[in-house]
XYZ file of C-alpha atoms in Angstrom:
652
model
C 5.017 -30.725 29.010
C 6.687 -27.234 28.946
C 10.334 -27.217 30.012
C 11.558 -25.005 33.157
C 15.423 -23.732 32.737
C 17.348 -23.606 35.412
C 21.197 -24.104 37.152
C 23.083 -27.464 37.606
C 26.079 -28.271 39.372
C 27.368 -31.343 38.179
C 29.936 -32.403 40.644
C 32.287 -35.796 41.453
C 33.081 -34.572 45.301
C 30.300 -34.776 47.560
C 31.756 -32.840 49.895
C 31.478 -29.816 47.413
C 28.068 -30.972 46.391
C 26.874 -30.751 50.697
C 28.407 -27.451 50.067
C 26.413 -25.840 46.825
C 23.648 -27.233 49.082
C 24.122 -24.738 51.796
C 25.107 -21.428 49.863
C 22.725 -22.062 46.631
C 19.794 -20.187 49.230
C 21.935 -17.355 48.744
C 20.946 -16.907 45.092
C 17.330 -16.515 43.602
C 18.337 -18.755 40.325
C 16.661 -22.806 40.928
C 19.729 -24.889 40.759
C 19.525 -28.201 40.763
C 22.891 -30.112 41.936
C 24.061 -33.634 40.216
C 26.409 -35.738 41.935
C 28.413 -38.084 38.503
C 31.533 -39.906 38.248
C 33.523 -39.212 35.046
C 32.648 -42.243 32.898
C 28.742 -41.093 32.957
C 29.070 -37.388 32.657
C 28.602 -36.905 29.633
C 24.974 -38.905 29.192
C 24.395 -37.249 32.749
C 24.307 -33.726 30.956
C 23.199 -34.547 27.838
C 20.003 -35.557 29.784
C 19.783 -32.506 32.023
C 20.397 -29.877 29.363
C 17.291 -31.912 27.713
C 15.400 -31.271 30.608
C 15.731 -27.349 30.763
C 20.024 -26.788 32.249
C 20.512 -23.689 30.995
C 23.997 -22.995 33.146
C 26.002 -25.515 34.431
C 28.522 -25.400 37.062
C 31.323 -27.828 37.691
C 35.205 -28.393 39.002
C 37.894 -30.046 37.956
C 38.146 -32.338 35.717
C 34.312 -33.427 35.341
C 34.056 -29.201 34.205
C 36.520 -30.080 31.375
C 34.622 -32.842 30.273
C 30.978 -31.055 29.860
C 33.089 -27.901 28.196
C 34.639 -29.906 25.749
C 31.068 -32.150 24.496
C 28.613 -29.499 25.137
C 30.386 -25.756 23.625
C 27.353 -24.601 23.050
C 26.287 -24.269 27.218
C 27.235 -21.974 29.428
C 29.582 -24.245 31.692
C 31.610 -22.447 34.996
C 34.725 -23.979 36.553
C 34.718 -23.031 39.960
C 37.145 -21.377 40.769
C 40.162 -21.510 44.068
C 40.459 -18.517 45.818
C 43.810 -17.717 47.460
C 41.976 -18.772 51.151
C 41.486 -22.236 49.389
C 45.233 -22.001 48.198
C 46.711 -21.532 51.324
C 44.416 -24.161 53.156
C 45.354 -26.759 50.446
C 49.338 -26.084 50.771
C 49.214 -26.072 54.878
C 47.421 -29.372 54.592
C 50.515 -30.836 52.343
C 53.378 -29.143 53.867
C 52.124 -31.634 57.241
C 54.014 -34.057 55.169
C 56.389 -32.271 53.019
C 58.024 -28.829 52.144
C 58.323 -29.872 48.199
C 55.525 -30.951 46.838
C 54.142 -31.817 42.736
C 50.501 -30.198 41.649
C 48.483 -31.965 38.908
C 45.899 -29.727 37.968
C 44.830 -27.104 35.566
C 46.493 -23.484 34.694
C 44.319 -21.438 36.945
C 44.586 -23.383 39.591
C 48.610 -24.429 39.965
C 48.386 -20.606 39.272
C 47.126 -19.741 42.117
C 49.430 -21.957 44.534
C 52.281 -20.895 42.706
C 51.266 -17.432 44.133
C 51.346 -18.192 47.327
C 53.697 -20.850 47.484
C 56.857 -18.372 48.712
C 54.739 -17.287 51.740
C 54.427 -20.440 53.454
C 57.539 -21.438 53.206
C 57.408 -24.690 50.406
C 58.930 -25.706 47.319
C 55.876 -26.379 44.253
C 56.478 -28.423 41.507
C 53.586 -28.532 39.096
C 52.719 -30.250 36.572
C 50.110 -28.549 34.271
C 47.107 -30.710 31.918
C 44.085 -29.108 29.632
C 42.195 -32.200 29.519
C 41.572 -35.218 32.302
C 43.359 -37.828 30.102
C 46.823 -35.838 30.833
C 46.342 -36.510 34.798
C 47.828 -40.275 35.021
C 51.145 -38.811 33.256
C 51.315 -35.867 35.396
C 50.450 -37.884 38.718
C 53.750 -40.655 36.891
C 55.844 -37.248 36.081
C 55.524 -36.357 39.669
C 56.446 -39.753 41.417
C 59.340 -39.537 38.997
C 60.968 -36.762 40.343
C 60.976 -38.112 43.737
C 58.204 -36.259 45.216
C 56.352 -38.071 47.661
C 53.148 -35.438 48.510
C 50.932 -34.677 45.600
C 47.960 -31.989 45.480
C 45.409 -32.286 42.593
C 41.640 -33.223 42.037
C 39.528 -36.200 42.811
C 41.692 -38.133 39.856
C 44.838 -37.178 40.931
C 44.715 -37.894 44.210
C 43.180 -41.439 43.061
C 45.783 -42.231 40.796
C 48.551 -41.004 43.130
C 47.608 -43.250 46.184
C 47.793 -46.158 43.875
C 51.148 -44.550 43.171
C 52.355 -44.830 46.837
C 51.970 -40.870 47.279
C 49.931 -38.865 49.403
C 47.244 -37.106 48.201
C 45.436 -34.132 49.695
C 42.554 -32.902 47.695
C 41.746 -29.801 46.036
C 39.228 -28.114 48.080
C 36.512 -24.924 47.763
C 35.520 -22.584 50.416
C 31.501 -21.317 50.834
C 33.426 -17.766 49.440
C 34.443 -19.779 46.084
C 30.953 -21.518 45.095
C 29.398 -17.810 46.059
C 31.255 -16.330 43.443
C 30.340 -18.839 40.786
C 26.849 -18.684 41.929
C 26.437 -15.438 40.979
C 28.277 -15.382 38.050
C 25.738 -18.427 36.977
C 22.538 -16.599 38.084
C 23.732 -12.994 36.336
C 24.234 -15.749 32.906
C 21.068 -17.583 33.641
C 19.073 -14.146 33.948
C 20.832 -13.017 30.406
C 19.917 -15.530 28.349
C 16.353 -16.091 30.344
C 15.263 -12.885 28.805
C 17.310 -12.890 25.662
C 14.869 -15.984 24.939
C 12.068 -13.971 25.748
C 12.657 -11.236 23.932
C 13.298 -13.598 20.930
C 9.469 -15.197 21.871
C 8.282 -11.998 21.751
C 9.727 -11.389 18.570
C 9.599 -13.791 16.726
C 5.060 -14.098 17.898
C 5.138 -10.323 16.519
C 6.800 -11.466 12.969
C 4.510 -14.563 13.248
C 2.088 -12.443 13.626
C 2.164 -9.900 9.993
C 0.324 -10.922 7.193
C 3.577 -10.605 5.613
C 6.651 -12.567 4.905
C 9.641 -11.320 7.318
C 13.352 -13.566 6.074
C 16.935 -12.511 7.654
C 19.853 -12.632 5.717
C 23.484 -11.900 6.723
C 25.866 -9.965 4.835
C 26.985 -12.929 3.167
C 23.435 -13.241 1.632
C 22.367 -16.636 3.710
C 19.411 -17.241 5.400
C 19.253 -16.814 9.702
C 15.491 -16.319 10.204
C 12.338 -16.532 8.351
C 8.575 -15.928 10.093
C 5.410 -18.427 9.130
C 4.053 -16.146 6.539
C 6.779 -16.278 4.506
C 7.091 -20.293 5.478
C 3.381 -20.119 3.646
C 3.888 -17.712 1.009
C 7.361 -19.120 -0.711
C 7.930 -22.606 0.652
C 4.223 -24.149 -0.320
C 2.825 -26.577 2.215
C 6.740 -27.646 4.072
C 8.759 -25.960 5.792
C 12.073 -26.545 4.011
C 13.582 -22.975 3.097
C 14.112 -23.989 -0.083
C 11.123 -22.141 -1.746
C 12.391 -19.426 0.530
C 16.166 -19.314 -2.079
C 15.117 -20.014 -4.745
C 12.276 -16.612 -4.680
C 15.094 -14.646 -3.014
C 17.767 -15.721 -5.924
C 15.274 -15.325 -8.503
C 14.091 -11.913 -7.597
C 17.811 -10.784 -7.071
C 17.190 -9.961 -3.354
C 19.893 -11.988 -2.598
C 22.876 -10.149 -4.657
C 20.933 -6.446 -3.668
C 21.432 -7.898 0.182
C 25.456 -8.524 -0.742
C 25.969 -5.401 -2.120
C 24.221 -3.610 0.966
C 21.121 -2.162 -1.048
C 18.792 -0.689 0.111
C 14.410 -1.520 -1.282
C 11.537 0.177 -0.798
C 8.754 -1.393 -2.488
C 10.490 -3.014 -5.605
C 8.454 -4.916 -7.873
C 9.225 -8.614 -8.818
C 7.393 -11.564 -10.288
C 8.094 -14.964 -9.507
C 6.729 -17.628 -10.853
C 4.030 -15.903 -12.538
C 2.703 -13.904 -9.038
C 3.873 -10.495 -8.108
C 4.926 -9.104 -5.306
C 6.543 -6.414 -3.670
C 10.108 -6.141 -1.919
C 11.415 -4.489 0.407
C 15.168 -4.383 1.823
C 16.281 -3.208 5.399
C 20.020 -2.921 5.949
C 21.187 -4.106 9.555
C 24.534 -1.994 11.057
C 25.913 -3.439 14.066
C 28.131 0.089 15.155
C 28.408 1.014 11.669
C 29.362 -2.403 10.596
C 27.162 -4.630 8.242
C 25.537 -7.288 9.316
C 22.674 -8.504 6.776
C 19.423 -7.591 6.003
C 15.871 -7.928 7.048
C 13.443 -8.408 3.798
C 9.497 -7.764 3.649
C 7.718 -9.544 0.767
C 4.077 -8.537 0.411
C 1.690 -10.606 -2.421
C 0.338 -8.043 -4.433
C -2.550 -9.707 -4.985
C -3.667 -9.451 -1.096
C -2.927 -6.365 -0.941
C -5.244 -5.030 -3.730
C -7.452 -7.639 -2.814
C -7.879 -6.060 0.590
C -7.905 -2.480 -1.183
C -10.659 -3.634 -3.515
C -12.651 -4.431 0.221
C -11.975 -1.740 1.682
C -12.693 1.252 -1.127
C -15.877 -1.241 -2.073
C -16.950 -1.007 1.801
C -16.379 3.099 2.153
C -17.596 3.678 -1.490
C -20.584 1.851 -1.466
C -21.986 3.573 1.055
C -20.956 7.357 0.541
C -18.775 7.229 3.723
C -15.533 9.636 1.953
C -14.643 12.943 1.328
C -12.931 12.498 -1.794
C -12.095 16.209 -2.447
C -10.475 19.112 0.064
C -10.682 22.682 -0.262
C -7.074 22.668 -1.991
C -9.037 20.803 -5.129
C -11.078 24.428 -5.449
C -9.335 25.551 -8.628
C -9.888 29.584 -8.885
C -7.219 31.769 -8.055
C -10.185 35.173 -8.543
C -10.354 37.005 -5.498
C -13.959 35.820 -5.202
C -12.688 32.481 -4.902
C -10.578 32.751 -2.445
C -12.743 34.589 0.126
C -15.263 31.649 -0.775
C -11.879 29.031 0.246
C -11.287 31.029 3.698
C -14.608 31.200 4.737
C -15.594 27.597 4.187
C -12.654 26.827 6.412
C -13.767 29.411 8.669
C -17.355 27.338 8.584
C -15.581 23.991 9.173
C -14.807 25.339 12.265
C -18.145 25.079 13.653
C -20.656 22.817 14.053
C -23.471 24.546 12.657
C -25.327 24.063 9.608
C -24.241 25.018 6.494
C -26.347 25.889 3.304
C -24.775 25.995 -0.419
C -26.547 27.910 -2.483
C -25.557 27.651 -6.497
C -26.286 26.574 -10.238
C -25.880 23.580 -11.613
C -22.230 22.391 -11.966
C -20.774 25.968 -9.951
C -19.351 23.038 -7.860
C -21.784 22.669 -4.642
C -20.784 18.622 -3.431
C -16.825 19.684 -3.423
C -17.168 22.099 -1.183
C -19.349 20.261 0.851
C -16.772 17.453 0.877
C -13.699 19.871 0.909
C -15.192 21.141 4.467
C -16.091 17.917 5.937
C -12.231 16.986 5.315
C -11.388 20.500 7.522
C -14.036 19.845 10.086
C -13.521 18.042 13.504
C -16.025 15.453 11.619
C -13.777 14.666 9.439
C -12.886 11.055 10.861
C -16.397 10.340 10.512
C -18.562 9.860 7.364
C -19.397 11.401 4.726
C -22.686 10.760 3.457
C -24.463 12.189 0.759
C -27.672 11.963 -1.384
C -29.697 13.859 -3.391
C -32.952 14.819 -2.646
C -34.601 14.321 -5.880
C -33.301 11.026 -7.271
C -35.293 9.134 -5.113
C -39.236 9.467 -4.892
C -40.671 10.656 -1.122
C -41.678 7.531 0.430
C -38.125 6.108 0.094
C -36.729 9.180 0.351
C -37.923 8.944 4.041
C -37.175 5.533 4.253
C -33.517 6.692 3.236
C -32.813 9.557 5.537
C -34.545 7.451 8.701
C -34.377 3.750 8.315
C -36.898 1.043 9.004
C -37.615 -1.755 11.269
C -38.068 -5.043 9.743
C -41.538 -5.307 8.220
C -41.958 -1.728 8.241
C -43.097 -2.321 4.739
C -44.024 -4.833 1.945
C -40.522 -5.843 0.749
C -38.874 -4.399 3.751
C -35.183 -5.925 4.051
C -34.846 -8.494 7.088
C -33.433 -7.033 10.231
C -34.150 -3.389 9.151
C -32.087 -0.667 7.638
C -30.226 2.119 9.187
C -30.560 5.241 7.652
C -28.406 8.185 6.083
C -28.426 9.879 10.078
C -27.734 6.527 11.538
C -24.715 6.093 8.701
C -23.356 9.711 8.829
C -22.790 8.864 12.707
C -20.539 12.000 14.185
C -20.008 12.874 10.619
C -21.604 14.795 8.092
C -25.199 14.117 6.396
C -24.947 16.192 2.918
C -28.444 16.591 1.651
C -28.111 18.062 -2.327
C -31.268 19.680 -4.399
C -32.741 20.172 -0.737
C -35.499 22.244 -1.803
C -36.695 19.508 -3.694
C -37.992 17.533 -0.341
C -41.940 16.911 0.015
C -43.074 19.034 3.073
C -43.636 15.746 5.095
C -40.389 14.563 4.543
C -39.929 18.082 5.806
C -41.640 18.102 9.581
C -39.757 14.549 9.911
C -36.093 16.298 8.820
C -36.830 19.141 11.142
C -37.971 16.815 14.147
C -34.439 15.536 13.944
C -32.229 18.507 13.663
C -34.122 19.945 16.247
C -34.097 17.027 18.967
C -30.299 15.073 17.518
C -32.432 11.500 17.331
C -33.809 9.826 14.919
C -36.477 6.728 15.237
C -36.449 4.385 12.170
C -39.934 4.385 10.270
C -42.024 1.216 12.266
C -40.193 1.739 15.392
C -40.696 3.664 18.213
C -37.102 4.177 19.908
C -35.261 6.880 19.161
C -31.297 6.885 18.524
C -29.013 9.367 19.270
C -27.290 10.707 16.103
C -24.654 13.783 15.848
C -24.918 14.879 12.249
C -23.357 18.015 11.179
C -25.323 19.180 8.017
C -24.364 20.745 4.890
C -27.641 21.365 2.140
C -27.158 22.217 -1.464
C -29.740 23.857 -3.559
C -30.798 25.856 -7.036
C -33.409 27.478 -5.725
C -34.084 30.360 -4.173
C -35.502 29.048 -0.275
C -36.932 32.374 0.726
C -38.948 32.384 -2.043
C -40.342 28.784 -1.486
C -40.742 29.792 2.354
C -43.159 32.720 0.433
C -44.922 30.352 -2.062
C -45.537 28.068 1.419
C -44.005 24.894 -0.798
C -40.885 25.117 1.491
C -41.295 25.109 5.464
C -40.480 28.587 7.321
C -38.902 26.718 10.367
C -36.646 24.061 8.649
C -35.547 27.003 6.699
C -34.162 29.175 9.704
C -32.817 25.803 11.180
C -30.765 24.861 7.826
C -29.346 28.320 7.162
C -27.283 29.595 9.445
C -24.120 29.480 7.616
C -24.615 30.259 4.109
C -22.166 29.963 0.844
C -22.825 31.441 -1.980
C -21.115 29.907 -5.124
C -20.733 32.153 -8.155
C -21.153 30.600 -12.297
C -18.737 30.230 -14.277
C -19.277 32.868 -16.388
C -18.682 35.704 -13.171
C -15.629 34.935 -12.283
C -13.706 34.236 -16.145
C -10.578 35.040 -14.780
C -10.202 31.072 -13.818
C -11.592 30.330 -16.875
C -8.080 29.651 -18.334
C -7.048 27.489 -15.246
C -9.801 25.388 -14.555
C -9.284 24.124 -18.703
C -5.189 23.592 -18.084
C -6.082 21.329 -15.081
C -8.807 19.768 -16.509
C -6.941 18.812 -19.595
C -4.408 17.780 -17.520
C -6.238 15.316 -16.086
C -8.976 14.111 -18.459
C -5.549 13.477 -21.534
C -3.893 12.044 -17.934
C -6.883 9.473 -17.275
C -7.204 8.742 -21.089
C -3.906 7.566 -22.066
C -3.615 10.325 -24.854
C -1.214 13.566 -25.793
C -2.789 16.998 -23.884
C -4.150 19.077 -27.240
C -2.528 22.718 -27.223
C -5.238 25.574 -27.951
C -4.318 28.910 -29.086
C -5.584 31.825 -28.212
C -8.171 32.300 -30.746
C -9.490 29.130 -29.090
C -9.608 30.061 -26.088
C -10.731 33.538 -26.757
C -13.749 31.190 -28.768
C -14.532 29.869 -24.671
C -13.979 32.808 -23.115
C -17.140 34.317 -25.067
C -19.155 31.361 -24.140
C -21.700 31.800 -21.101
C -21.079 28.223 -20.107
C -25.359 27.717 -18.623
C -24.049 24.465 -17.505
C -21.090 25.774 -15.624
C -18.067 23.651 -14.876
C -19.906 20.402 -15.207
C -20.573 22.097 -19.099
C -16.551 23.144 -19.380
C -15.895 19.217 -18.321
C -18.226 18.091 -20.996
C -16.221 20.679 -23.590
C -12.722 19.891 -22.565
C -13.305 16.111 -22.511
C -14.545 16.190 -26.041
C -11.444 17.829 -26.999
C -9.335 15.685 -25.441
C -10.606 12.809 -27.625
C -11.034 14.640 -30.729
C -8.036 16.411 -31.196
C -5.139 13.919 -31.016
C -2.661 16.352 -29.081
C -2.639 18.980 -31.853
C -2.857 22.577 -31.860
C -6.742 23.573 -32.093
C -7.487 26.486 -33.616
C -11.173 28.941 -33.782
C -12.846 26.675 -35.675
C -12.341 23.403 -34.283
C -13.634 25.261 -30.779
C -16.796 26.219 -32.423
C -17.047 22.934 -33.549
C -16.694 21.131 -30.690
C -18.916 23.626 -28.483
C -22.217 22.973 -30.935
C -21.665 19.772 -30.752
C -23.586 20.412 -27.494
C -27.097 20.055 -29.403
C -27.763 24.014 -27.988
C -28.260 26.998 -30.346
C -26.015 29.537 -31.169
C -23.830 30.422 -28.775
C -25.399 32.801 -26.070
C -24.480 35.692 -25.292
C -22.446 35.946 -22.310
C -24.105 37.638 -19.150
C -22.639 41.085 -18.541
C -19.813 40.432 -15.999
C -16.615 42.663 -13.957
C -13.810 41.754 -16.572
C -14.392 42.086 -20.689
C -14.109 39.281 -22.307
C -10.186 38.743 -23.500
C -11.720 39.869 -27.878
C -14.140 41.645 -29.553
C -16.716 39.730 -31.392
C -18.709 38.118 -29.187
C -21.067 35.402 -30.183
C -25.067 36.813 -28.832
C -28.262 34.964 -29.292
C -31.695 36.859 -28.190
C -32.348 35.959 -24.242
C -36.077 35.221 -25.201
C -35.539 33.490 -28.322
C -32.919 30.707 -26.166
C -36.229 30.480 -23.552
C -38.430 29.817 -26.345
C -35.937 27.548 -27.675
C -34.822 25.589 -24.886
C -37.484 22.775 -24.457
C -37.790 22.228 -28.298
C -33.619 21.140 -28.141
C -34.566 19.611 -24.560
C -37.009 17.066 -26.247
C -34.775 16.929 -29.813
C -32.449 15.414 -27.503
C -34.371 13.830 -25.730
C -35.391 12.297 -28.862
C -32.385 11.730 -30.611
C -31.582 9.243 -27.028
C -34.160 7.060 -27.632
C -35.232 8.612 -24.172
C -31.922 7.859 -22.499
C -32.283 10.939 -19.890
C -28.837 10.287 -18.148
C -27.188 10.168 -21.931
C -29.758 13.622 -22.998
C -28.676 15.550 -19.483
C -24.719 14.543 -20.803
C -25.149 15.922 -23.977
C -27.048 19.231 -23.048
C -24.197 19.332 -20.208
C -26.457 19.695 -17.109
C -27.335 17.494 -14.343
C -30.132 14.572 -14.335
C -31.560 16.472 -11.849
C -31.720 20.012 -13.570
C -32.887 17.720 -16.935
C -35.629 16.649 -15.161
C -37.212 20.141 -13.318
C -36.854 21.402 -17.003
C -39.270 18.906 -18.168
C -41.429 19.014 -16.092
C -41.617 23.100 -16.567
C -42.281 21.805 -19.994
C -45.078 20.061 -19.575
C -46.572 22.664 -18.158
C -46.125 25.115 -20.747
C -47.844 22.595 -22.691
C -51.002 22.242 -20.411
C -51.105 25.677 -20.405
C -51.011 25.539 -23.757
C -54.006 23.948 -24.753
C -57.704 24.956 -25.455
C -59.412 25.045 -21.948
C -56.368 25.307 -20.051
C -54.440 28.170 -18.260
C -56.069 31.986 -17.667
């Protein structure tokens, strides 16, 4: 049963109880009235406290008994007003001018204050507890007085001694005064309890452990997660106390230290501890300790990363990650920022390895679509039938092997975000027609369904082919070309901005050495000159390939010209080709040149040779050559066509 709090008046005088009953309607707090004698007082109050008594009001000896027995319960005394004192003394004056008083100090003081104005002489006996009442009455009798003023118990004792007793009375004003004070305390206690309940519910809703300690390092409060994490199955705080002592938290709280994410181990498990000191008016009063289970944090992080990265929904790069201080690269970055503000389609042109996807992700993160997903696909990685189902999705039973329940396509997955179509020039004509319809109507129909699903997607395409030439050749739809080619970025190959080579090398050296936890190699000026003369047909991707080799093989030593030449030649390529004309001359003379015609003639032989060495592993072949798998696929396809043309009866 829920406990409803109330104010309780515990009174021995029935006349006062009746007065309280008449006055209680003047306050909003619920009031219960209980009449009791001093012998049954403690047992009665214990019961009403269990039932929800929040504030108790009383008078005389009953008030003193309750106050002593229940120090944690607010217990208010019905006051004696000046009017009450005058009325009582006027009644006593009818019997004698010399009057004895037995009572608590506040009542005695009030009567002494008004006695001179009434022409009476008072002989007080002050009491501090109910047991003093009988001695006080005897003392008044010894003084030769015949009239005694006091509470109910004092009046009864006076009558036994043959004295005339005048009872203390309480007026409606005094009762209303104490009821108003009781209501104020009652509301404050209830509000404090409600606030504590809300705070406790909030702390218990957390997954982390929260422990409150005082300035001495003693545990005052802790939430349910702390109990479960650190105390085992029981509810004893002993396990929490052991944890705080063994991890040094208790000593840190005593020394008023502040911790933020300190790693601690306890019983072969790792925890992260934070200490937040608490101050009251600049006085240190302890601290709150937050404890997190490292295993739980890692599990959550792994799940989030798995869910997001498995679907390609996260853009890892921003435009700030684009390396290069040359004017051309800075202009490209600024143009990309400008494009990001628009929702129009963007075409990114550039050779393999120039960073097309970095720019695509950077544009997404700088755009209004940044809070949505970033979904990317390489259009050459999938055959025609699979590419169509990946882009547009399919319904259950749409074809043999279709997933139960169907599957959302990339357009649906990229809703309110960005869809990045890499190698767009490789999309078959049949898929191009469906892609155009989706872009025009902003809705997609899954394979095997007859309903359209609205999508809000920003398209970014990338290619290393001349799409305008493909349109003239009839292998790319002209209407799709104009629908996609709204905003255009042309990324230059690395050989056309050699001034950025040094910054790229330094960045790659630092990052790769850090990843592999090996010393960062140093390059001499002659070594840098060798790299500056190289044309990097694989662009930044090939540069990374070479720098990774430098990091692995150098062991942190200074590399000279001969070292770099050997490492570059490990690409299994012919002698270093001549750099194409650039806007800036190479830093050193003595370029290594190979006739362009001979390089083209030997390219197919080199690719086939590396492919044979890797046992037909195309991924390893592409890595060794410093080119992408899609570029390798195109070159192999071109080589086969060349062989077929060279055979007798083939070609023209």
